[in-house]
């Protein structure tokens, strides 16, 4: 699976957009980008995923660059409840020995401030 | 909807004791996995399963056994507990289809080994 690089921590003002970057320069053509978040002491929560097109759902938007070497998770109007650790994960699927594995990195700690 | 259910929520063991952490899901998911999370760290994959009767090792499998006799259940066994296994354990499941590996996590088991 491609390695991801995320900043260790970020701050965001409440009500503003939070833009969380992720570098995955070794990503290959069949690898999806997944984002999860973990609010203190809870189990991680799925946010969004994509392959090459930008994606949007009720929680966030995912912008993937054309070369797919990086992506940005956007929380359009951050609230205090969005304070969490955000994980960017890149994995391939089926046909590889890594079938079924999803490896979490250290993630980005997002602090939303009033 | 029960989702992914983990029991117990808390457990204290003495060094050398054995125990089983239970995990059950009611979503008919093929893929299930176990992670551990140490304080201030990300999640590390212990074992995973892509279907009944199929299991494989993750990043940190030593000291743990798993089996998958049914689609619903994926217990994690600690053979001889050690203080280094003090951690929070999360179980997760996923449909595991090519475009959807969205993981659903349980609420975790906090384990202390004295």
PDB file of N, CA and C in Angstrom, chain A residues 4-79:
ATOM      1  N   UNK A   4       1.432   7.296   3.154  1.00  0.00           N
ATOM      2  CA  UNK A   4       0.853   8.641   3.186  1.00  0.00           C
ATOM      3  C   UNK A   4       1.613   9.510   4.162  1.00  0.00           C
ATOM      4  N   UNK A   5       1.632  10.802   3.883  1.00  0.00           N
ATOM      5  CA  UNK A   5       2.258  11.787   4.760  1.00  0.00           C
ATOM      6  C   UNK A   5       1.249  12.868   5.071  1.00  0.00           C
ATOM      7  N   UNK A   6       1.039  13.100   6.368  1.00  0.00           N
ATOM      8  CA  UNK A   6       0.104  14.140   6.806  1.00  0.00           C
ATOM      9  C   UNK A   6       0.790  15.030   7.836  1.00  0.00           C
ATOM     10  N   UNK A   7       0.380  16.293   7.915  1.00  0.00           N
ATOM     11  CA  UNK A   7       0.916  17.123   9.000  1.00  0.00           C
ATOM     12  C   UNK A   7       0.467  16.569  10.342  1.00  0.00           C
ATOM     13  N   UNK A   8       1.285  16.772  11.348  1.00  0.00           N
ATOM     14  CA  UNK A   8       0.979  16.231  12.667  1.00  0.00           C
ATOM     15  C   UNK A   8      -0.236  16.907  13.284  1.00  0.00           C
ATOM     16  N   UNK A   9      -0.336  18.222  13.121  1.00  0.00           N
ATOM     17  CA  UNK A   9      -1.453  18.936  13.737  1.00  0.00           C
ATOM     18  C   UNK A   9      -1.815  20.168  12.926  1.00  0.00           C
ATOM     19  N   UNK A  10      -3.067  20.602  13.097  1.00  0.00           N
ATOM     20  CA  UNK A  10      -3.566  21.808  12.442  1.00  0.00           C
ATOM     21  C   UNK A  10      -4.616  22.446  13.333  1.00  0.00           C
ATOM     22  N   UNK A  11      -4.747  23.751  13.202  1.00  0.00           N
ATOM     23  CA  UNK A  11      -5.816  24.477  13.883  1.00  0.00           C
ATOM     24  C   UNK A  11      -6.767  25.051  12.850  1.00  0.00           C
ATOM     25  N   UNK A  12      -8.007  25.257  13.269  1.00  0.00           N
ATOM     26  CA  UNK A  12      -8.998  25.862  12.391  1.00  0.00           C
ATOM     27  C   UNK A  12      -9.987  26.639  13.258  1.00  0.00           C
ATOM     28  N   UNK A  13     -10.423  27.807  12.774  1.00  0.00           N
ATOM     29  CA  UNK A  13     -11.416  28.579  13.503  1.00  0.00           C
ATOM     30  C   UNK A  13     -12.794  28.010  13.247  1.00  0.00           C
ATOM     31  N   UNK A  14     -13.607  27.991  14.289  1.00  0.00           N
ATOM     32  CA  UNK A  14     -14.973  27.492  14.164  1.00  0.00           C
ATOM     33  C   UNK A  14     -15.719  28.268  13.086  1.00  0.00           C
ATOM     34  N   UNK A  15     -16.449  27.532  12.230  1.00  0.00           N
ATOM     35  CA  UNK A  15     -17.205  28.152  11.158  1.00  0.00           C
ATOM     36  C   UNK A  15     -16.442  28.309   9.859  1.00  0.00           C
ATOM     37  N   UNK A  16     -15.122  28.195   9.934  1.00  0.00           N
ATOM     38  CA  UNK A  16     -14.313  28.279   8.712  1.00  0.00           C
ATOM     39  C   UNK A  16     -14.116  26.890   8.130  1.00  0.00           C
ATOM     40  N   UNK A  17     -13.640  26.861   6.882  1.00  0.00           N
ATOM     41  CA  UNK A  17     -13.342  25.579   6.240  1.00  0.00           C
ATOM     42  C   UNK A  17     -12.032  25.027   6.785  1.00  0.00           C
ATOM     43  N   UNK A  18     -12.018  23.730   7.042  1.00  0.00           N
ATOM     44  CA  UNK A  18     -10.780  23.045   7.435  1.00  0.00           C
ATOM     45  C   UNK A  18     -10.296  22.255   6.227  1.00  0.00           C
ATOM     46  N   UNK A  19      -9.050  22.510   5.824  1.00  0.00           N
ATOM     47  CA  UNK A  19      -8.457  21.818   4.677  1.00  0.00           C
ATOM     48  C   UNK A  19      -7.303  20.955   5.168  1.00  0.00           C
ATOM     49  N   UNK A  20      -7.478  19.661   5.100  1.00  0.00           N
ATOM     50  CA  UNK A  20      -6.465  18.738   5.613  1.00  0.00           C
ATOM     51  C   UNK A  20      -5.752  18.064   4.443  1.00  0.00           C
ATOM     52  N   UNK A  21      -4.443  18.301   4.300  1.00  0.00           N
ATOM     53  CA  UNK A  21      -3.719  17.728   3.165  1.00  0.00           C
ATOM     54  C   UNK A  21      -3.174  16.332   3.447  1.00  0.00           C
ATOM     55  N   UNK A  22      -2.944  15.597   2.374  1.00  0.00           N
ATOM     56  CA  UNK A  22      -2.330  14.270   2.468  1.00  0.00           C
ATOM     57  C   UNK A  22      -1.507  14.033   1.217  1.00  0.00           C
ATOM     58  N   UNK A  23      -0.266  13.659   1.397  1.00  0.00           N
ATOM     59  CA  UNK A  23       0.589  13.298   0.270  1.00  0.00           C
ATOM     60  C   UNK A  23       0.671  11.787   0.139  1.00  0.00           C
ATOM     61  N   UNK A  24       0.502  11.306  -1.063  1.00  0.00           N
ATOM     62  CA  UNK A  24       0.618   9.867  -1.343  1.00  0.00           C
ATOM     63  C   UNK A  24       1.266   9.722  -2.712  1.00  0.00           C
ATOM     64  N   UNK A  25       2.526  10.123  -2.779  1.00  0.00           N
ATOM     65  CA  UNK A  25       3.224  10.237  -4.070  1.00  0.00           C
ATOM     66  C   UNK A  25       3.474   8.896  -4.741  1.00  0.00           C
ATOM     67  N   UNK A  26       3.424   7.785  -3.997  1.00  0.00           N
ATOM     68  CA  UNK A  26       3.683   6.471  -4.603  1.00  0.00           C
ATOM     69  C   UNK A  26       2.389   5.725  -4.926  1.00  0.00           C
ATOM     70  N   UNK A  27       1.288   6.423  -4.920  1.00  0.00           N
ATOM     71  CA  UNK A  27      -0.002   5.777  -5.185  1.00  0.00           C
ATOM     72  C   UNK A  27      -0.021   5.182  -6.593  1.00  0.00           C
ATOM     73  N   UNK A  28      -0.679   4.040  -6.737  1.00  0.00           N
ATOM     74  CA  UNK A  28      -0.786   3.444  -8.061  1.00  0.00           C
ATOM     75  C   UNK A  28      -2.244   3.479  -8.515  1.00  0.00           C
ATOM     76  N   UNK A  29      -2.441   3.048  -9.767  1.00  0.00           N
ATOM     77  CA  UNK A  29      -3.698   3.312 -10.435  1.00  0.00           C
ATOM     78  C   UNK A  29      -4.943   2.730  -9.799  1.00  0.00           C
ATOM     79  N   UNK A  30      -4.814   1.622  -9.089  1.00  0.00           N
ATOM     80  CA  UNK A  30      -5.999   0.976  -8.529  1.00  0.00           C
ATOM     81  C   UNK A  30      -6.172   1.256  -7.038  1.00  0.00           C
ATOM     82  N   UNK A  31      -5.437   2.215  -6.520  1.00  0.00           N
ATOM     83  CA  UNK A  31      -5.487   2.486  -5.084  1.00  0.00           C
ATOM     84  C   UNK A  31      -6.454   3.623  -4.766  1.00  0.00           C
ATOM     85  N   UNK A  32      -7.330   3.357  -3.826  1.00  0.00           N
ATOM     86  CA  UNK A  32      -8.289   4.332  -3.362  1.00  0.00           C
ATOM     87  C   UNK A  32      -7.694   5.150  -2.215  1.00  0.00           C
ATOM     88  N   UNK A  33      -8.194   6.351  -2.049  1.00  0.00           N
ATOM     89  CA  UNK A  33      -7.856   7.195  -0.902  1.00  0.00           C
ATOM     90  C   UNK A  33      -9.056   7.194   0.040  1.00  0.00           C
ATOM     91  N   UNK A  34      -8.802   6.829   1.287  1.00  0.00           N
ATOM     92  CA  UNK A  34      -9.846   6.815   2.316  1.00  0.00           C
ATOM     93  C   UNK A  34      -9.493   7.815   3.415  1.00  0.00           C
ATOM     94  N   UNK A  35     -10.537   8.431   3.958  1.00  0.00           N
ATOM     95  CA  UNK A  35     -10.352   9.300   5.126  1.00  0.00           C
ATOM     96  C   UNK A  35     -11.248   8.813   6.255  1.00  0.00           C
ATOM     97  N   UNK A  36     -10.643   8.749   7.450  1.00  0.00           N
ATOM     98  CA  UNK A  36     -11.362   8.438   8.679  1.00  0.00           C
ATOM     99  C   UNK A  36     -11.011   9.496   9.709  1.00  0.00           C
ATOM    100  N   UNK A  37     -11.844   9.573  10.732  1.00  0.00           N
ATOM    101  CA  UNK A  37     -11.473  10.418  11.856  1.00  0.00           C
ATOM    102  C   UNK A  37     -11.777   9.684  13.157  1.00  0.00           C
ATOM    103  N   UNK A  38     -11.071  10.093  14.205  1.00  0.00           N
ATOM    104  CA  UNK A  38     -11.247   9.487  15.513  1.00  0.00           C
ATOM    105  C   UNK A  38     -11.377  10.600  16.541  1.00  0.00           C
ATOM    106  N   UNK A  39     -12.560  10.691  17.090  1.00  0.00           N
ATOM    107  CA  UNK A  39     -12.808  11.622  18.171  1.00  0.00           C
ATOM    108  C   UNK A  39     -12.384  10.929  19.457  1.00  0.00           C
ATOM    109  N   UNK A  40     -11.842  11.689  20.348  1.00  0.00           N
ATOM    110  CA  UNK A  40     -11.159  11.160  21.537  1.00  0.00           C
ATOM    111  C   UNK A  40     -11.827   9.924  22.127  1.00  0.00           C
ATOM    112  N   UNK A  41     -11.054   8.841  22.186  1.00  0.00           N
ATOM    113  CA  UNK A  41     -11.380   7.569  22.837  1.00  0.00           C
ATOM    114  C   UNK A  41     -12.509   6.790  22.154  1.00  0.00           C
ATOM    115  N   UNK A  42     -13.010   7.296  21.033  1.00  0.00           N
ATOM    116  CA  UNK A  42     -14.040   6.544  20.302  1.00  0.00           C
ATOM    117  C   UNK A  42     -13.400   5.731  19.182  1.00  0.00           C
ATOM    118  N   UNK A  43     -14.163   4.814  18.602  1.00  0.00           N
ATOM    119  CA  UNK A  43     -13.699   4.093  17.432  1.00  0.00           C
ATOM    120  C   UNK A  43     -13.659   5.029  16.230  1.00  0.00           C
ATOM    121  N   UNK A  44     -12.718   4.811  15.310  1.00  0.00           N
ATOM    122  CA  UNK A  44     -12.651   5.664  14.121  1.00  0.00           C
ATOM    123  C   UNK A  44     -13.960   5.644  13.332  1.00  0.00           C
ATOM    124  N   UNK A  45     -14.189   6.748  12.630  1.00  0.00           N
ATOM    125  CA  UNK A  45     -15.417   6.932  11.863  1.00  0.00           C
ATOM    126  C   UNK A  45     -15.049   7.198  10.414  1.00  0.00           C
ATOM    127  N   UNK A  46     -15.665   6.480   9.506  1.00  0.00           N
ATOM    128  CA  UNK A  46     -15.442   6.702   8.078  1.00  0.00           C
ATOM    129  C   UNK A  46     -15.960   8.082   7.674  1.00  0.00           C
ATOM    130  N   UNK A  47     -15.203   8.770   6.814  1.00  0.00           N
ATOM    131  CA  UNK A  47     -15.660  10.076   6.320  1.00  0.00           C
ATOM    132  C   UNK A  47     -15.990   9.991   4.840  1.00  0.00           C
ATOM    133  N   UNK A  48     -15.018   9.604   4.025  1.00  0.00           N
ATOM    134  CA  UNK A  48     -15.198   9.676   2.576  1.00  0.00           C
ATOM    135  C   UNK A  48     -14.085   8.878   1.905  1.00  0.00           C
ATOM    136  N   UNK A  49     -14.286   8.478   0.656  1.00  0.00           N
ATOM    137  CA  UNK A  49     -13.201   7.861  -0.106  1.00  0.00           C
ATOM    138  C   UNK A  49     -13.371   8.175  -1.588  1.00  0.00           C
ATOM    139  N   UNK A  50     -12.279   8.022  -2.344  1.00  0.00           N
ATOM    140  CA  UNK A  50     -12.334   8.283  -3.775  1.00  0.00           C
ATOM    141  C   UNK A  50     -11.180   7.621  -4.496  1.00  0.00           C
ATOM    142  N   UNK A  51     -11.309   7.534  -5.824  1.00  0.00           N
ATOM    143  CA  UNK A  51     -10.268   6.934  -6.647  1.00  0.00           C
ATOM    144  C   UNK A  51      -9.548   8.006  -7.459  1.00  0.00           C
ATOM    145  N   UNK A  52     -10.272   8.722  -8.314  1.00  0.00           N
ATOM    146  CA  UNK A  52      -9.638   9.808  -9.044  1.00  0.00           C
ATOM    147  C   UNK A  52     -10.495  11.052  -9.125  1.00  0.00           C
ATOM    148  N   UNK A  53     -11.804  10.892  -9.083  1.00  0.00           N
ATOM    149  CA  UNK A  53     -12.667  12.071  -9.143  1.00  0.00           C
ATOM    150  C   UNK A  53     -12.854  12.673  -7.757  1.00  0.00           C
ATOM    151  N   UNK A  54     -13.153  13.962  -7.730  1.00  0.00           N
ATOM    152  CA  UNK A  54     -13.491  14.593  -6.465  1.00  0.00           C
ATOM    153  C   UNK A  54     -14.809  14.028  -5.961  1.00  0.00           C
ATOM    154  N   UNK A  55     -14.936  13.928  -4.646  1.00  0.00           N
ATOM    155  CA  UNK A  55     -16.126  13.355  -4.051  1.00  0.00           C
ATOM    156  C   UNK A  55     -16.661  14.298  -2.980  1.00  0.00           C
ATOM    157  N   UNK A  56     -17.967  14.265  -2.795  1.00  0.00           N
ATOM    158  CA  UNK A  56     -18.600  15.053  -1.739  1.00  0.00           C
ATOM    159  C   UNK A  56     -19.698  14.230  -1.109  1.00  0.00           C
ATOM    160  N   UNK A  57     -19.801  14.312   0.207  1.00  0.00           N
ATOM    161  CA  UNK A  57     -20.953  13.729   0.898  1.00  0.00           C
ATOM    162  C   UNK A  57     -21.398  14.685   1.991  1.00  0.00           C
ATOM    163  N   UNK A  58     -22.246  14.216   2.861  1.00  0.00           N
ATOM    164  CA  UNK A  58     -22.823  15.116   3.861  1.00  0.00           C
ATOM    165  C   UNK A  58     -21.797  15.566   4.902  1.00  0.00           C
ATOM    166  N   UNK A  59     -20.685  14.877   4.978  1.00  0.00           N
ATOM    167  CA  UNK A  59     -19.687  15.232   5.976  1.00  0.00           C
ATOM    168  C   UNK A  59     -18.578  16.123   5.420  1.00  0.00           C
ATOM    169  N   UNK A  60     -18.125  15.829   4.197  1.00  0.00           N
ATOM    170  CA  UNK A  60     -16.908  16.474   3.710  1.00  0.00           C
ATOM    171  C   UNK A  60     -16.800  16.368   2.197  1.00  0.00           C
ATOM    172  N   UNK A  61     -15.773  17.039   1.676  1.00  0.00           N
ATOM    173  CA  UNK A  61     -15.395  16.904   0.270  1.00  0.00           C
ATOM    174  C   UNK A  61     -13.971  16.382   0.199  1.00  0.00           C
ATOM    175  N   UNK A  62     -13.711  15.606  -0.832  1.00  0.00           N
ATOM    176  CA  UNK A  62     -12.373  15.067  -1.069  1.00  0.00           C
ATOM    177  C   UNK A  62     -11.912  15.543  -2.435  1.00  0.00           C
ATOM    178  N   UNK A  63     -10.803  16.264  -2.438  1.00  0.00           N
ATOM    179  CA  UNK A  63     -10.216  16.759  -3.676  1.00  0.00           C
ATOM    180  C   UNK A  63      -8.938  15.972  -3.937  1.00  0.00           C
ATOM    181  N   UNK A  64      -8.878  15.298  -5.072  1.00  0.00           N
ATOM    182  CA  UNK A  64      -7.694  14.500  -5.446  1.00  0.00           C
ATOM    183  C   UNK A  64      -7.044  15.195  -6.638  1.00  0.00           C
ATOM    184  N   UNK A  65      -5.727  15.430  -6.553  1.00  0.00           N
ATOM    185  CA  UNK A  65      -5.048  16.098  -7.662  1.00  0.00           C
ATOM    186  C   UNK A  65      -5.055  15.213  -8.904  1.00  0.00           C
ATOM    187  N   UNK A  66      -4.842  15.860 -10.048  1.00  0.00           N
ATOM    188  CA  UNK A  66      -4.936  15.117 -11.309  1.00  0.00           C
ATOM    189  C   UNK A  66      -3.919  13.977 -11.382  1.00  0.00           C
ATOM    190  N   UNK A  67      -2.724  14.197 -10.843  1.00  0.00           N
ATOM    191  CA  UNK A  67      -1.716  13.127 -10.855  1.00  0.00           C
ATOM    192  C   UNK A  67      -1.922  12.137  -9.712  1.00  0.00           C
ATOM    193  N   UNK A  68      -2.902  12.385  -8.862  1.00  0.00           N
ATOM    194  CA  UNK A  68      -3.302  11.538  -7.731  1.00  0.00           C
ATOM    195  C   UNK A  68      -2.229  11.402  -6.670  1.00  0.00           C
ATOM    196  N   UNK A  69      -1.236  12.255  -6.676  1.00  0.00           N
ATOM    197  CA  UNK A  69      -0.170  12.134  -5.691  1.00  0.00           C
ATOM    198  C   UNK A  69      -0.484  12.845  -4.387  1.00  0.00           C
ATOM    199  N   UNK A  70      -1.559  13.578  -4.355  1.00  0.00           N
ATOM    200  CA  UNK A  70      -1.968  14.187  -3.098  1.00  0.00           C
ATOM    201  C   UNK A  70      -3.472  14.410  -3.098  1.00  0.00           C
ATOM    202  N   UNK A  71      -4.009  14.638  -1.915  1.00  0.00           N
ATOM    203  CA  UNK A  71      -5.435  14.901  -1.789  1.00  0.00           C
ATOM    204  C   UNK A  71      -5.653  15.840  -0.621  1.00  0.00           C
ATOM    205  N   UNK A  72      -6.845  16.432  -0.595  1.00  0.00           N
ATOM    206  CA  UNK A  72      -7.223  17.329   0.493  1.00  0.00           C
ATOM    207  C   UNK A  72      -8.625  16.993   0.950  1.00  0.00           C
ATOM    208  N   UNK A  73      -8.781  16.831   2.237  1.00  0.00           N
ATOM    209  CA  UNK A  73     -10.102  16.662   2.831  1.00  0.00           C
ATOM    210  C   UNK A  73     -10.582  18.033   3.273  1.00  0.00           C
ATOM    211  N   UNK A  74     -11.797  18.384   2.881  1.00  0.00           N
ATOM    212  CA  UNK A  74     -12.330  19.691   3.239  1.00  0.00           C
ATOM    213  C   UNK A  74     -13.575  19.512   4.101  1.00  0.00           C
ATOM    214  N   UNK A  75     -13.528  20.071   5.304  1.00  0.00           N
ATOM    215  CA  UNK A  75     -14.720  20.200   6.145  1.00  0.00           C
ATOM    216  C   UNK A  75     -15.212  21.628   5.947  1.00  0.00           C
ATOM    217  N   UNK A  76     -16.341  21.838   5.278  1.00  0.00           N
ATOM    218  CA  UNK A  76     -16.693  23.189   4.809  1.00  0.00           C
ATOM    219  C   UNK A  76     -16.954  24.204   5.925  1.00  0.00           C
ATOM    220  N   UNK A  77     -17.554  23.793   7.007  1.00  0.00           N
ATOM    221  CA  UNK A  77     -17.852  24.713   8.109  1.00  0.00           C
ATOM    222  C   UNK A  77     -17.528  23.980   9.410  1.00  0.00           C
ATOM    223  N   UNK A  78     -16.278  24.056   9.814  1.00  0.00           N
ATOM    224  CA  UNK A  78     -15.839  23.271  10.965  1.00  0.00           C
ATOM    225  C   UNK A  78     -16.551  23.708  12.246  1.00  0.00           C
ATOM    226  N   UNK A  79     -16.904  22.730  13.061  1.00  0.00           N
ATOM    227  CA  UNK A  79     -17.476  22.998  14.372  1.00  0.00           C
ATOM    228  C   UNK A  79     -16.557  22.400  15.438  1.00  0.00           C
TER     229      UNK A  79
END
